[in-house]
Coordinates of C-alpha atoms in Angstrom, one line a residue:
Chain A
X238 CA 53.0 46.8 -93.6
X239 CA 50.8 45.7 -90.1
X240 CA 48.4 48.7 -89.3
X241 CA 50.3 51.0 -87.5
X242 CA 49.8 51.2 -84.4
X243 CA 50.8 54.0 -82.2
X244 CA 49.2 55.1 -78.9
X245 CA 51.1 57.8 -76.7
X246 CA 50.6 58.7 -73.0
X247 CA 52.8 56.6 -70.3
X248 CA 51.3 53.8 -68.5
X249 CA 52.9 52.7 -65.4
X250 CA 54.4 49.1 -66.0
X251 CA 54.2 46.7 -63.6
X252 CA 56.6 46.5 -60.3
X253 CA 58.1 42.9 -59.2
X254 CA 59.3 42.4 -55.8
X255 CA 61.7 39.7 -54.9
X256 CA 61.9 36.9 -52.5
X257 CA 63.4 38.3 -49.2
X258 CA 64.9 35.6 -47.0
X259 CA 66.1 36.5 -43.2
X260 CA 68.0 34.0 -42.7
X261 CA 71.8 35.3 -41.7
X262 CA 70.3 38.4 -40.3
X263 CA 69.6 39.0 -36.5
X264 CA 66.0 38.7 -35.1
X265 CA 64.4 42.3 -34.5
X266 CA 65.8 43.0 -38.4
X267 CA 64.5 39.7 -39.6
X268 CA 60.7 40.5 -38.0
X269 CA 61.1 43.9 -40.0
X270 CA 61.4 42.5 -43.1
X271 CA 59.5 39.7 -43.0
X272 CA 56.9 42.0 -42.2
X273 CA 58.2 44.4 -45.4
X274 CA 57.8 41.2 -47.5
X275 CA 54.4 40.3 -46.5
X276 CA 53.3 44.0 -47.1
X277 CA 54.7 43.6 -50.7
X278 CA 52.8 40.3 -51.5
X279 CA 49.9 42.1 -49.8
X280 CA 50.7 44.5 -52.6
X281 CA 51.0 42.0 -55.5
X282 CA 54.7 42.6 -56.0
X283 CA 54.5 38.9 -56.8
X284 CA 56.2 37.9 -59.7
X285 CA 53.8 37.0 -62.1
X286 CA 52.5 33.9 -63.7
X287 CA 55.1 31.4 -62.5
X288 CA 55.8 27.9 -63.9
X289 CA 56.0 24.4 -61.7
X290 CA 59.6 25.6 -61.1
X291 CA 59.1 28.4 -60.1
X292 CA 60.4 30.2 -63.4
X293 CA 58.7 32.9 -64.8
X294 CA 56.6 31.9 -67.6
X295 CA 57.7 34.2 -71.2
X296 CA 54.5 35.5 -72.8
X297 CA 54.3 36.4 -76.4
X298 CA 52.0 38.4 -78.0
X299 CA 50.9 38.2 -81.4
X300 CA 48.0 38.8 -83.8
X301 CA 47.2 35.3 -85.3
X302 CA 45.9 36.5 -88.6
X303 CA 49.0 36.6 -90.7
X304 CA 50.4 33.4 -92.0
X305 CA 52.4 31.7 -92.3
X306 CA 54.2 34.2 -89.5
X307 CA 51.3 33.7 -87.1
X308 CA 48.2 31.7 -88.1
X309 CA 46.3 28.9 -86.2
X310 CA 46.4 25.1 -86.8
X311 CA 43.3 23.1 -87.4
X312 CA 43.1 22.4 -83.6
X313 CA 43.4 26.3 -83.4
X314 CA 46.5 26.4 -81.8
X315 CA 49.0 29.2 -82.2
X316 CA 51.5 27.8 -85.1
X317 CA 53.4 29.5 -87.5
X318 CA 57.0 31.3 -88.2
X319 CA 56.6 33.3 -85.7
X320 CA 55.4 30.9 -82.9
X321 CA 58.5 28.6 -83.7
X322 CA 60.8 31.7 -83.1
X323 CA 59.1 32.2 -79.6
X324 CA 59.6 28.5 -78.9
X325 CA 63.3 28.5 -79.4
X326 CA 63.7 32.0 -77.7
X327 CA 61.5 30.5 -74.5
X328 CA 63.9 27.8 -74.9
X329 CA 67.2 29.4 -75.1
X330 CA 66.1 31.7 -72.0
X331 CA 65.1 28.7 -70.2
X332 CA 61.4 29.7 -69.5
X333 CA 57.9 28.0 -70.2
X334 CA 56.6 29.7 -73.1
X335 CA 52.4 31.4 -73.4
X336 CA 51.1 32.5 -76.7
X337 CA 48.9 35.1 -76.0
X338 CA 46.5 35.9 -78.8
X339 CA 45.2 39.2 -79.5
X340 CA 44.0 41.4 -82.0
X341 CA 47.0 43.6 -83.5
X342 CA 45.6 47.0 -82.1
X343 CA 45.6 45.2 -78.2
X344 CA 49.2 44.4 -78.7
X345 CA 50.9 47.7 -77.8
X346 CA 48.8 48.4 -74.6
X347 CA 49.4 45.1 -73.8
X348 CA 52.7 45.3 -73.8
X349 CA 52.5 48.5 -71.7
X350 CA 51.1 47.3 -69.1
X351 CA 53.0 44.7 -69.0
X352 CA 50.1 41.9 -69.7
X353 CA 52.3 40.1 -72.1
X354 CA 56.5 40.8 -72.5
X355 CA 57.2 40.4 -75.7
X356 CA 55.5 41.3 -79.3
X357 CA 56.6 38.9 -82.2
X358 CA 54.0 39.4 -84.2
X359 CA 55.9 40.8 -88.3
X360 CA 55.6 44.0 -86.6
X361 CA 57.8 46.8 -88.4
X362 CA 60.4 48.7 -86.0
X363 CA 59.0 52.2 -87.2
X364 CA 60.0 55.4 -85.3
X365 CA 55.7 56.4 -84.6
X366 CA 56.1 52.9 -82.0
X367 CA 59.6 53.4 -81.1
X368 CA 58.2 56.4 -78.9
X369 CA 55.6 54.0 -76.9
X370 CA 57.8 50.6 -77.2
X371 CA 61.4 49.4 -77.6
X372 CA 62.5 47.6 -80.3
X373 CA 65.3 44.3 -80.6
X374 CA 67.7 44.0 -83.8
X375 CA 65.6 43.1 -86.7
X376 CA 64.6 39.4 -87.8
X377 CA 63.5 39.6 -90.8
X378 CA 63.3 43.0 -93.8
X379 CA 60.6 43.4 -96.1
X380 CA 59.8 46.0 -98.5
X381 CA 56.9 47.3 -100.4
X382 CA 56.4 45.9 -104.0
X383 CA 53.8 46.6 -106.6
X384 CA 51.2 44.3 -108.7
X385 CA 50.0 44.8 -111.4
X386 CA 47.8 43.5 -114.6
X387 CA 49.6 40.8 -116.4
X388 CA 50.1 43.4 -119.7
X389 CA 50.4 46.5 -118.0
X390 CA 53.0 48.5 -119.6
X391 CA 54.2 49.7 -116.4
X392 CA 58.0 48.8 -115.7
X393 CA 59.1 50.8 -113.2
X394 CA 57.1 52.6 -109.9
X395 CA 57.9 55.9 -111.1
X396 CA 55.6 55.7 -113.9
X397 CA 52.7 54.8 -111.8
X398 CA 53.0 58.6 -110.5
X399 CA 50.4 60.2 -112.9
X400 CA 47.2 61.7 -112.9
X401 CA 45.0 59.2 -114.8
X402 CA 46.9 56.4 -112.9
X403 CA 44.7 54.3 -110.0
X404 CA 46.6 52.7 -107.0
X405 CA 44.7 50.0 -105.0
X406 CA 45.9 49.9 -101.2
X407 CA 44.7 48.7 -97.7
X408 CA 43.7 51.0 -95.7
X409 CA 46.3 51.8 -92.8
X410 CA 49.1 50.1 -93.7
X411 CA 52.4 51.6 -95.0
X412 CA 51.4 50.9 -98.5
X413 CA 48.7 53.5 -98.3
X414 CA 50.9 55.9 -96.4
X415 CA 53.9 55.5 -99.1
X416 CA 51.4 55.8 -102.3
X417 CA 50.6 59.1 -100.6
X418 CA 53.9 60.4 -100.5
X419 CA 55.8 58.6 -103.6
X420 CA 52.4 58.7 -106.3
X421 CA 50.7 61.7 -104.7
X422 CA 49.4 62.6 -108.1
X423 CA 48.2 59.0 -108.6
X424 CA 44.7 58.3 -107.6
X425 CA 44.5 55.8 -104.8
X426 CA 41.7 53.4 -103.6
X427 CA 41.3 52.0 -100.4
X428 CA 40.4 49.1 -99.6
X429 CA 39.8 46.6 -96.2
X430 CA 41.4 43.6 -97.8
X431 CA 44.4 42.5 -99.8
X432 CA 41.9 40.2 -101.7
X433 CA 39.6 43.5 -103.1
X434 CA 42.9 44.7 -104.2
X435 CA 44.3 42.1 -105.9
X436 CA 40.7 41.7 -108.0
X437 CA 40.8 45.5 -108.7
X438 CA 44.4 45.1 -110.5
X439 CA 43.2 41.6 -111.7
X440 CA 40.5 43.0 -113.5
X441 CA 41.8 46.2 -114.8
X442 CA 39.9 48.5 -112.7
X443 CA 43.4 49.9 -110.8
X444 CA 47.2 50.2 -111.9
X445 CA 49.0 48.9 -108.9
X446 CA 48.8 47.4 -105.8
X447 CA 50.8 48.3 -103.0
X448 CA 51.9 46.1 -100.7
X449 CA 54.7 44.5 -98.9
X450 CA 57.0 42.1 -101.0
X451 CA 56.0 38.9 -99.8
X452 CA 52.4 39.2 -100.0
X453 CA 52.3 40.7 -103.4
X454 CA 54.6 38.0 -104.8
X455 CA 52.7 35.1 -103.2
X456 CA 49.6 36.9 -105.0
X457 CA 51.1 37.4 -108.1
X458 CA 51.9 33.5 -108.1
X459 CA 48.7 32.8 -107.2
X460 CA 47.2 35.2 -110.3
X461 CA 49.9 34.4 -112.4
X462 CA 47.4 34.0 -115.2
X463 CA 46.1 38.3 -114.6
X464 CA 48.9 39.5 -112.8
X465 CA 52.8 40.4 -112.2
X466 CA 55.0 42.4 -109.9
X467 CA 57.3 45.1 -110.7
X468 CA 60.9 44.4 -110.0
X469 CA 61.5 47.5 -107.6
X470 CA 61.4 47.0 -103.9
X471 CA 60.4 50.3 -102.1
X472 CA 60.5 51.6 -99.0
X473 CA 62.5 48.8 -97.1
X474 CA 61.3 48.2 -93.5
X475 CA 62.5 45.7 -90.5
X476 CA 60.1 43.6 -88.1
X477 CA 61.7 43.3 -84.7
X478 CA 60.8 41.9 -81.3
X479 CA 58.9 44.6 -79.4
X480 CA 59.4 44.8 -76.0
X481 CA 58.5 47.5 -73.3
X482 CA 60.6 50.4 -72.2
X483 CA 63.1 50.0 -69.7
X484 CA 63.1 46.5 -70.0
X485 CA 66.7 46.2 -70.9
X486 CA 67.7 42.7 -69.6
X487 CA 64.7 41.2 -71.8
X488 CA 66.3 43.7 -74.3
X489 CA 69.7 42.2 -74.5
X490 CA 68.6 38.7 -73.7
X491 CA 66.4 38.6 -77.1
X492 CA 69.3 40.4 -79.0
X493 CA 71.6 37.3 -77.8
X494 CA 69.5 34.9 -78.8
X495 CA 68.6 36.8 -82.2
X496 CA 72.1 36.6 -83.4
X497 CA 72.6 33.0 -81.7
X498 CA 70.0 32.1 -83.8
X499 CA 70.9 33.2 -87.0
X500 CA 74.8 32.2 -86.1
X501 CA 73.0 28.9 -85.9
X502 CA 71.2 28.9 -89.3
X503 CA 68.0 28.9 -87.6
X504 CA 66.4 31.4 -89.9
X505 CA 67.5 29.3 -92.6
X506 CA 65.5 26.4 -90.7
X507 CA 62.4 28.4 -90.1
X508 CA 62.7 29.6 -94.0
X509 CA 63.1 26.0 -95.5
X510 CA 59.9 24.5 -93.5
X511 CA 57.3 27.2 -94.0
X512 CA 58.4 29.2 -97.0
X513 CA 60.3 27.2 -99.2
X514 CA 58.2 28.6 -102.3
X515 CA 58.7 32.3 -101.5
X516 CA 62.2 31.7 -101.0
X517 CA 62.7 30.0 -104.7
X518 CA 59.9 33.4 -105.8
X519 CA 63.0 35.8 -103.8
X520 CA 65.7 33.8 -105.3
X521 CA 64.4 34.1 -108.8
X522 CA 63.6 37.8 -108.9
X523 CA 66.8 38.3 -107.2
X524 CA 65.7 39.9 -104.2
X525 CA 67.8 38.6 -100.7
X526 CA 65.2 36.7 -98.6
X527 CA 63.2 38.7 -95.7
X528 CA 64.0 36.1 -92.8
X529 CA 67.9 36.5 -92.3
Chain B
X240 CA -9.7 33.1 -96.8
X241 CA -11.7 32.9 -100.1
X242 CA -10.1 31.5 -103.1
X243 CA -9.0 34.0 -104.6
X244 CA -6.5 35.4 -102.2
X245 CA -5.3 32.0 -101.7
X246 CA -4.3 31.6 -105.1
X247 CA -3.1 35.2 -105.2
X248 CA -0.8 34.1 -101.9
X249 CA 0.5 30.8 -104.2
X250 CA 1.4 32.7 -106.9
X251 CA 3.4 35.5 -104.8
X252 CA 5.2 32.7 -102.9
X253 CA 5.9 30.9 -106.5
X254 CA 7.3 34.2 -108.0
X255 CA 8.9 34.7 -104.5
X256 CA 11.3 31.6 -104.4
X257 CA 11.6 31.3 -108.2
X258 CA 13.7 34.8 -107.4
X259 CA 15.3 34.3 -104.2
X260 CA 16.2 30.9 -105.9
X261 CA 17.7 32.5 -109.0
X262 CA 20.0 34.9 -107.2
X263 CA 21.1 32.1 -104.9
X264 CA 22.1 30.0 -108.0
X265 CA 23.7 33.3 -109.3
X266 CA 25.5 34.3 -106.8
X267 CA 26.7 30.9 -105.1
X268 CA 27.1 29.1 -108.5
X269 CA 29.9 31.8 -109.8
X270 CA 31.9 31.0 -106.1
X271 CA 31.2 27.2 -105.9
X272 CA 34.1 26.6 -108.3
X273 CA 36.2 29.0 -105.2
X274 CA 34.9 26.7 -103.1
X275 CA 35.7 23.8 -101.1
X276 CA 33.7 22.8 -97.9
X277 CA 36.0 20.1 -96.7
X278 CA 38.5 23.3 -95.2
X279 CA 35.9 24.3 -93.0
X280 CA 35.5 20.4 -91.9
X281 CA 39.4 20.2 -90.9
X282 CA 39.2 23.5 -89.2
X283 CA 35.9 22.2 -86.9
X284 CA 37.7 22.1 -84.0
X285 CA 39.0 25.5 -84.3
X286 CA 36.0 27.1 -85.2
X287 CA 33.5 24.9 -82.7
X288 CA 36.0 26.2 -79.4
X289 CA 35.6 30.0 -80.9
X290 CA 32.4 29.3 -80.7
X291 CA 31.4 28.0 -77.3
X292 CA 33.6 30.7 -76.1
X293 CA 31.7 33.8 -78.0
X294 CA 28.3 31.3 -76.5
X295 CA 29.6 31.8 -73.3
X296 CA 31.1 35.3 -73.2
X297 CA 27.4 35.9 -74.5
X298 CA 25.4 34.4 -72.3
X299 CA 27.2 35.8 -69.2
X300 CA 27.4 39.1 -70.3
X301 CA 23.4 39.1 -71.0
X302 CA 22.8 37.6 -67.9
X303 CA 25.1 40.5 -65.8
X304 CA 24.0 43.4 -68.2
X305 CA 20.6 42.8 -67.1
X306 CA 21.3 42.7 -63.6
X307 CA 23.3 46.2 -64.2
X308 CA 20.7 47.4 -66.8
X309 CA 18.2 47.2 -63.7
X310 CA 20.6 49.0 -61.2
X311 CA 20.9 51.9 -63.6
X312 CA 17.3 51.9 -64.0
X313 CA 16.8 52.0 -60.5
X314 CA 19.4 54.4 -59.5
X315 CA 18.2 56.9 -62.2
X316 CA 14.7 56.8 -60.6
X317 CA 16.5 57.2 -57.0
X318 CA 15.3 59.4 -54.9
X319 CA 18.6 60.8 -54.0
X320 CA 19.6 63.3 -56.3
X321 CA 23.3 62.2 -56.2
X322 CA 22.9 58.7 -57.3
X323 CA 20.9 60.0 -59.8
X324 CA 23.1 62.2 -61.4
X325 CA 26.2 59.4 -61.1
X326 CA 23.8 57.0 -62.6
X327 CA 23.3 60.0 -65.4
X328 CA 26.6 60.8 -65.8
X329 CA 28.3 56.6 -65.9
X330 CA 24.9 55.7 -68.0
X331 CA 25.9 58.6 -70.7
X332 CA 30.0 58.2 -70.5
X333 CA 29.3 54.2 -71.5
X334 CA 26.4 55.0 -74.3
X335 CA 28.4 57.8 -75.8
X336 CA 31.8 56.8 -76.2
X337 CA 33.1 53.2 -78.1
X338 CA 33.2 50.0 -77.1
X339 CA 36.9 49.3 -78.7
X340 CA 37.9 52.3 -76.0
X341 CA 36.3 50.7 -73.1
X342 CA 37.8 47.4 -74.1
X343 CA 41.1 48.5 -74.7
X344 CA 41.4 51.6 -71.5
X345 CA 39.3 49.5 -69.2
X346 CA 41.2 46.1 -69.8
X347 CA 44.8 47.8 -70.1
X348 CA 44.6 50.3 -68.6
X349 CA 42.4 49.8 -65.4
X350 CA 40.7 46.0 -64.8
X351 CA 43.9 44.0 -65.9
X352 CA 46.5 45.8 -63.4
X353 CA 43.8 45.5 -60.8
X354 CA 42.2 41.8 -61.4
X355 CA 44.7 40.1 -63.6
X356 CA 46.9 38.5 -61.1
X357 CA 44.3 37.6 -58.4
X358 CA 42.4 35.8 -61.1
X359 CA 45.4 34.4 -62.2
X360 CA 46.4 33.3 -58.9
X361 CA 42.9 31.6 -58.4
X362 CA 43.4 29.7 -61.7
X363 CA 40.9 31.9 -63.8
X364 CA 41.6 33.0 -67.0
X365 CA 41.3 37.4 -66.7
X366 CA 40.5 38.2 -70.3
X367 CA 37.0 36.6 -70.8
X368 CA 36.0 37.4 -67.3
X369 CA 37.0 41.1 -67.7
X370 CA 36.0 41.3 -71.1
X371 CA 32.3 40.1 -70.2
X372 CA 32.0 42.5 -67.4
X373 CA 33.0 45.7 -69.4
X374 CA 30.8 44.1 -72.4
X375 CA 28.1 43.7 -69.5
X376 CA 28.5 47.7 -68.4
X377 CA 28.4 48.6 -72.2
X378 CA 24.9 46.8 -72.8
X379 CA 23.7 47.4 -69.0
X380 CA 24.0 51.7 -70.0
X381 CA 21.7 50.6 -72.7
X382 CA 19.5 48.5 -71.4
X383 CA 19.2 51.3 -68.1
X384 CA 18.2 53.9 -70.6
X385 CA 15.4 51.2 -72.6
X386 CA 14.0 50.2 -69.0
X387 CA 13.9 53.9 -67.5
X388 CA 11.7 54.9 -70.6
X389 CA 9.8 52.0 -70.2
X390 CA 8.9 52.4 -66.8
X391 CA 8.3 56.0 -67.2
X392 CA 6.1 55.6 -69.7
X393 CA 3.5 53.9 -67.3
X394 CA 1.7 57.2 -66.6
X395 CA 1.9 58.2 -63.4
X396 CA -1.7 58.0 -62.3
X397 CA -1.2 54.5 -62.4
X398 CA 1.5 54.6 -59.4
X399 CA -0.6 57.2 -57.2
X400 CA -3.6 54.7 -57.4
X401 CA -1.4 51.6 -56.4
X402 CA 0.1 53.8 -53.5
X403 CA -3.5 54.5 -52.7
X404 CA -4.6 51.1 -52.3
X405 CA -1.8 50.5 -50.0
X406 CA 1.1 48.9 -52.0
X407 CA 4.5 49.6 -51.5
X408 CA 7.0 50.7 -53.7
X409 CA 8.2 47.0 -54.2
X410 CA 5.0 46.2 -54.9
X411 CA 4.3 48.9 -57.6
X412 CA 6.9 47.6 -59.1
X413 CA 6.0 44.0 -58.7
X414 CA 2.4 43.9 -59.8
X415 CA 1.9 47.0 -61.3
X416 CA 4.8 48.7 -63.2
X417 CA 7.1 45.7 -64.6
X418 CA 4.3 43.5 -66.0
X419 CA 3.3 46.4 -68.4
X420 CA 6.4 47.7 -68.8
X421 CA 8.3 44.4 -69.5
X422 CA 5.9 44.0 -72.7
X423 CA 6.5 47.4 -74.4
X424 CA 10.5 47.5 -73.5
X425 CA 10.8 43.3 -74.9
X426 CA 10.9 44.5 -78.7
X427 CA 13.9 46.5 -77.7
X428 CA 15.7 44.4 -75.1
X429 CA 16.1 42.0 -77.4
X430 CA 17.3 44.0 -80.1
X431 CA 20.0 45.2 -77.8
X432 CA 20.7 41.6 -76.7
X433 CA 21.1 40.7 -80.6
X434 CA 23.9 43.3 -80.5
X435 CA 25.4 42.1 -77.5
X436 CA 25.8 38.8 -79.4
X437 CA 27.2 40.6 -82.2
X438 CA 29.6 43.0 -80.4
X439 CA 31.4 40.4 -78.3
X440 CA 33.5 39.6 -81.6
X441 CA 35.1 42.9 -80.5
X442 CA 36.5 41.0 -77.5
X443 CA 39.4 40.0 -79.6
X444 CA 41.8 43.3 -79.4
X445 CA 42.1 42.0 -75.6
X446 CA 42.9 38.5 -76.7
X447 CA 39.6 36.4 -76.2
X448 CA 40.0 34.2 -78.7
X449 CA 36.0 34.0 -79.8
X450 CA 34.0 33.1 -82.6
X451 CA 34.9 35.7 -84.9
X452 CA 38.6 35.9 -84.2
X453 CA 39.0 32.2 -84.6
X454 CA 37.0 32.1 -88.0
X455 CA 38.4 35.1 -89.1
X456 CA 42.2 33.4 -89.2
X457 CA 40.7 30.4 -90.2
X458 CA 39.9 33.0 -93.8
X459 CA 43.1 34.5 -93.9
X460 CA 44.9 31.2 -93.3
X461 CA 43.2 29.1 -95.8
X462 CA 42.4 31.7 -98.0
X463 CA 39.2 30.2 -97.4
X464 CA 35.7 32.7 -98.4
X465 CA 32.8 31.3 -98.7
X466 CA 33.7 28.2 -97.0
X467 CA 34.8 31.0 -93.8
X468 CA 32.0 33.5 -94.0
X469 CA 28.3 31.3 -94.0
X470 CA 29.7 29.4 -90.9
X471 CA 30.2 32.6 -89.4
X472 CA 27.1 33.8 -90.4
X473 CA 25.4 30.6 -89.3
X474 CA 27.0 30.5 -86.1
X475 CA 25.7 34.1 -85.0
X476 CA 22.5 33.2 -86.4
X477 CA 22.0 30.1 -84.3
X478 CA 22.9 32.4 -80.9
X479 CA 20.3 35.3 -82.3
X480 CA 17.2 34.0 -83.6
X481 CA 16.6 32.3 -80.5
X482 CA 16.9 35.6 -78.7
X483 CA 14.6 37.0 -81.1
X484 CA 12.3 34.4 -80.9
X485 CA 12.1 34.3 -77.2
X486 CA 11.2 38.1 -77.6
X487 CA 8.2 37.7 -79.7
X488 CA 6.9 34.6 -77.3
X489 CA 7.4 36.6 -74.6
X490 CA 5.5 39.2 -76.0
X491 CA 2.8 37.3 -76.6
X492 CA 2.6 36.2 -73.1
X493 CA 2.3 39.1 -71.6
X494 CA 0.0 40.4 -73.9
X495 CA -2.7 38.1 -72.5
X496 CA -1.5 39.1 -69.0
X497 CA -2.3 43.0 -68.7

């Protein structure tokens, strides 16, 4: 659904030190290492970024262009699904929480070299980025659905797999890359934007648009006038916490919470405040919501 | 001007605006019904923060690309044949290959692990500072290349006689070379400035949160488009035409000068 993102190549992450005390140890030893420890704050084996109390701050990538999961309020701070689900995970791990904004393509290298420690960011757990990054249980699953016109006679995503037919995607998202492989005798367009899309169906000018199941049913409610989706949900996906390699406490910490928090009905919480519409749209077409 | 051509000027102009004035009404009367002004009012802080940042990030990185644009035009003209040909090579590595890549290998890969934490430590925020100074290499290559040809095309009679009279090579330079050269190399300084402007909205995929990032979430998240895009194109606008304006009165200047 996001771009897909997948750089290869190993990047070194980055090495913390921790605080040596020489106290309880006799005097030639304790010399020795406090000499070892200022060599390794002379070599930045710091911790990072720490907080008043000394606790490492938690900093969260993520690609503020994709509300309501991550957007920007009017003071253009960091709000959204997303941001909430940071806040209770900084929370529940007891450490300050930093929002670092970033363009999607920036978020994998950041996380590489270890500039920011977690992704959350509706980025899908696909097997391209499980060979650069690791990957938490999944949050939330979201498929691919299809719009198209209002009085299209089209009922099924099969029958969109014909020559004369014309399938409206973004390019370099998982819509394009499954209209390749499921319509490949379909004709596809490609556009930058969801909104080119959505006119080219609107207006007759393409079949189908493919996209992932929340976006295409918040624009088919938005066109309901031109436009409808198809009931079949294709090529199911998860978005999961990303998180470097080899980071396996932060690993198993997230998981924790992840389950904690849907034990909790947190999901349920998140759902009802930002997407109460699109969860009466998922109820009504009888598709289980993507947040769970 | 005789009357004729000044009524032949009126009528142009007339025919001129009745056009310009037609598409307008076309184009923006069809969206006006889209669009709703009072979005972009709500999102001013947002927008107004993105864009004293990209104002700054500008402004710094014009400031140290011409300071490097100079040292490459210098060491290129170095009489040591080594700096010469690492001048050469850097100059044609940064010209040559993307800014994305420089952004994303030399933040990631190699300023960030090196610079991050000491300008964390000094209570400095890394990601603008780095991003200006690989933004400032970028446009210094090109402006090393635009100031080499300009001072090489000062022929070189023009040195020999200043050497003759007894200047030094400082004051070639001083009196002599940059004067002239400064007028014929302003047209394309500040064209490469206006792109410089333009290309720090790039600074995003390292999280700067500029101008174009901001306005570009304030779109998606308000499903905002007219409302999103002529604030963006008025906000660039207001940072270039002065830089292009500057240009020209410079050029003037130094016409009168030589």
């Amino acid at each position: 659904m996001r771009k897909n993102h997948a750089r290869r190549g190993t990047i070194g992450f980055r090495n913390r030190g921790g605080v040596l005390t020489s106290h309880s140890m006799n005097r030639r030893r304790g010399i020795f290492f406090t000499a070892l420890g200022c060599l390794a704050a002379l070599t930045a084996c710091k911790p990072p970024e720490e907080g008043h109390s000394g606790v490492r701050e938690l900093r969260v990538g993520m690609d503020l262009d994709y509300p309501p999961f991550e957007t920007q309020n009017k003071n253009g701070d960091p709000d959204g699904i997303s941001v909430d689900l940071a806040k209770a995970l900084a929370a529940s791990l007891g450490r300050p929480l930093r929002i670092v904004p970033m363009d999607f393509s920036g978020l994998i290298p950041a996380l590489r070299t270890g500039n920011i420690d977690l992704v959350i960011s509706s980025m899908t757990a696909n097997d391209e980025r499980r060979k650069s990054i690791d990957f938490s249980d999944p949050y939330a699953w979201t498929g691919l659905s299809l719009l198209v016109g209002k009085e299209s006679p089209v009922e099924s995503a099969d029958a969109l797999d014909d020559d004369g037919r014309r399938i409206a995607v973004i390019a370099g998202t998982t819509g394009e890359a499954w209209a390749a492989r499921a319509l490949s005798r379909a004709g596809r367009v490609v556009f930058e934007d969801a909104a080119a899309c959505v006119a080219e169906v609107a207006q007759g000018r393409a079949d189908a648009f493919v996209y992932d199941t929340l976006s295409i049913h918040r624009h088919a409610a938005r066109h309901a006038d031109t436009t409808r989706t198809l009931k079949d949900v294709v090529s199911e996906e998860s978005w999961a916490v990303g998180i470097a390699k080899g980071n396996d406490t932060l690993l198993r910490e997230v998981n924790a919470f992840l389950a904690g928090f849907r034990a909790d009905g947190g999901f349920k919480v998140l759902a009802d405040r930002w997407l109460r519409e699109e969860q009466a749209i998922f109820e009504k077409a009888g598709i289980p919501f993507l947040l769970r | 001007m005789n009357r004729r051509l000044w009524i032949a000027n009126l009528t142009a102009a007339l025919v001129v605006a009745g056009l310009l004035g037609a598409l307008f009404n076309a184009v923006f009367g069809a969206l006006a019904t889209h669009t709703d002004w009072s979005r972009a009012w709500e999102y001013r802080g947002m927008l107004w923060q993105g864009w004293l940042t990209t104002l700054s990030i500008a402004s710094a990185a014009l400031v140290c690309g011409m300071i490097i644009g100079l040292l490459f035009m210098l060491g290129q003209r170095s009489n040591l044949v080594v700096v010469r040909w690492c001048c050469r090579g850097i100059l044609e590595f940064l010209r040559d290959t993307p800014l994305l890549v420089h952004l994303l290998f030399g933040y990631f890969v190699i300023l960030a692990p090196l610079l991050a934490r000491p300008l964390g430590a000094a209570g400095w925020n890394d990601k603008p500072i780095i991003g200006v100074l690989i933004l400032s290499l970028f446009h210094g290559a090109y402006l090393g290349e635009i100031l080499r040809g300009a001072v090489e095309s000062i022929p070189r009679t023009q040195w020999d006689s200043a050497r003759a009279v007894g200047f030094d090579r400082i004051q070639v330079y001083r009196h002599v070379i940059i004067p002239q050269a400064l007028r014929r190399v302003l047209p394309a300084i500040a064209g490469s400035f206006v792109s410089l402007i333009k290309d720090s909205s790039l600074l995003n995929v390292i999280g700067v949160t500029e101008f174009f990032y901001n306005t570009r979430n304030f779109i998606t998240g308000t499903y905002a488009g007219l409302e999103g895009y002529v604030p963006l194109a008025i906000g660039y606008l207001v940072l270039t035409l002065p830089v292009a304006w500057l240009a020209h009165w410079l050029e003037r200047r130094f016409r009168h000068e030589t």
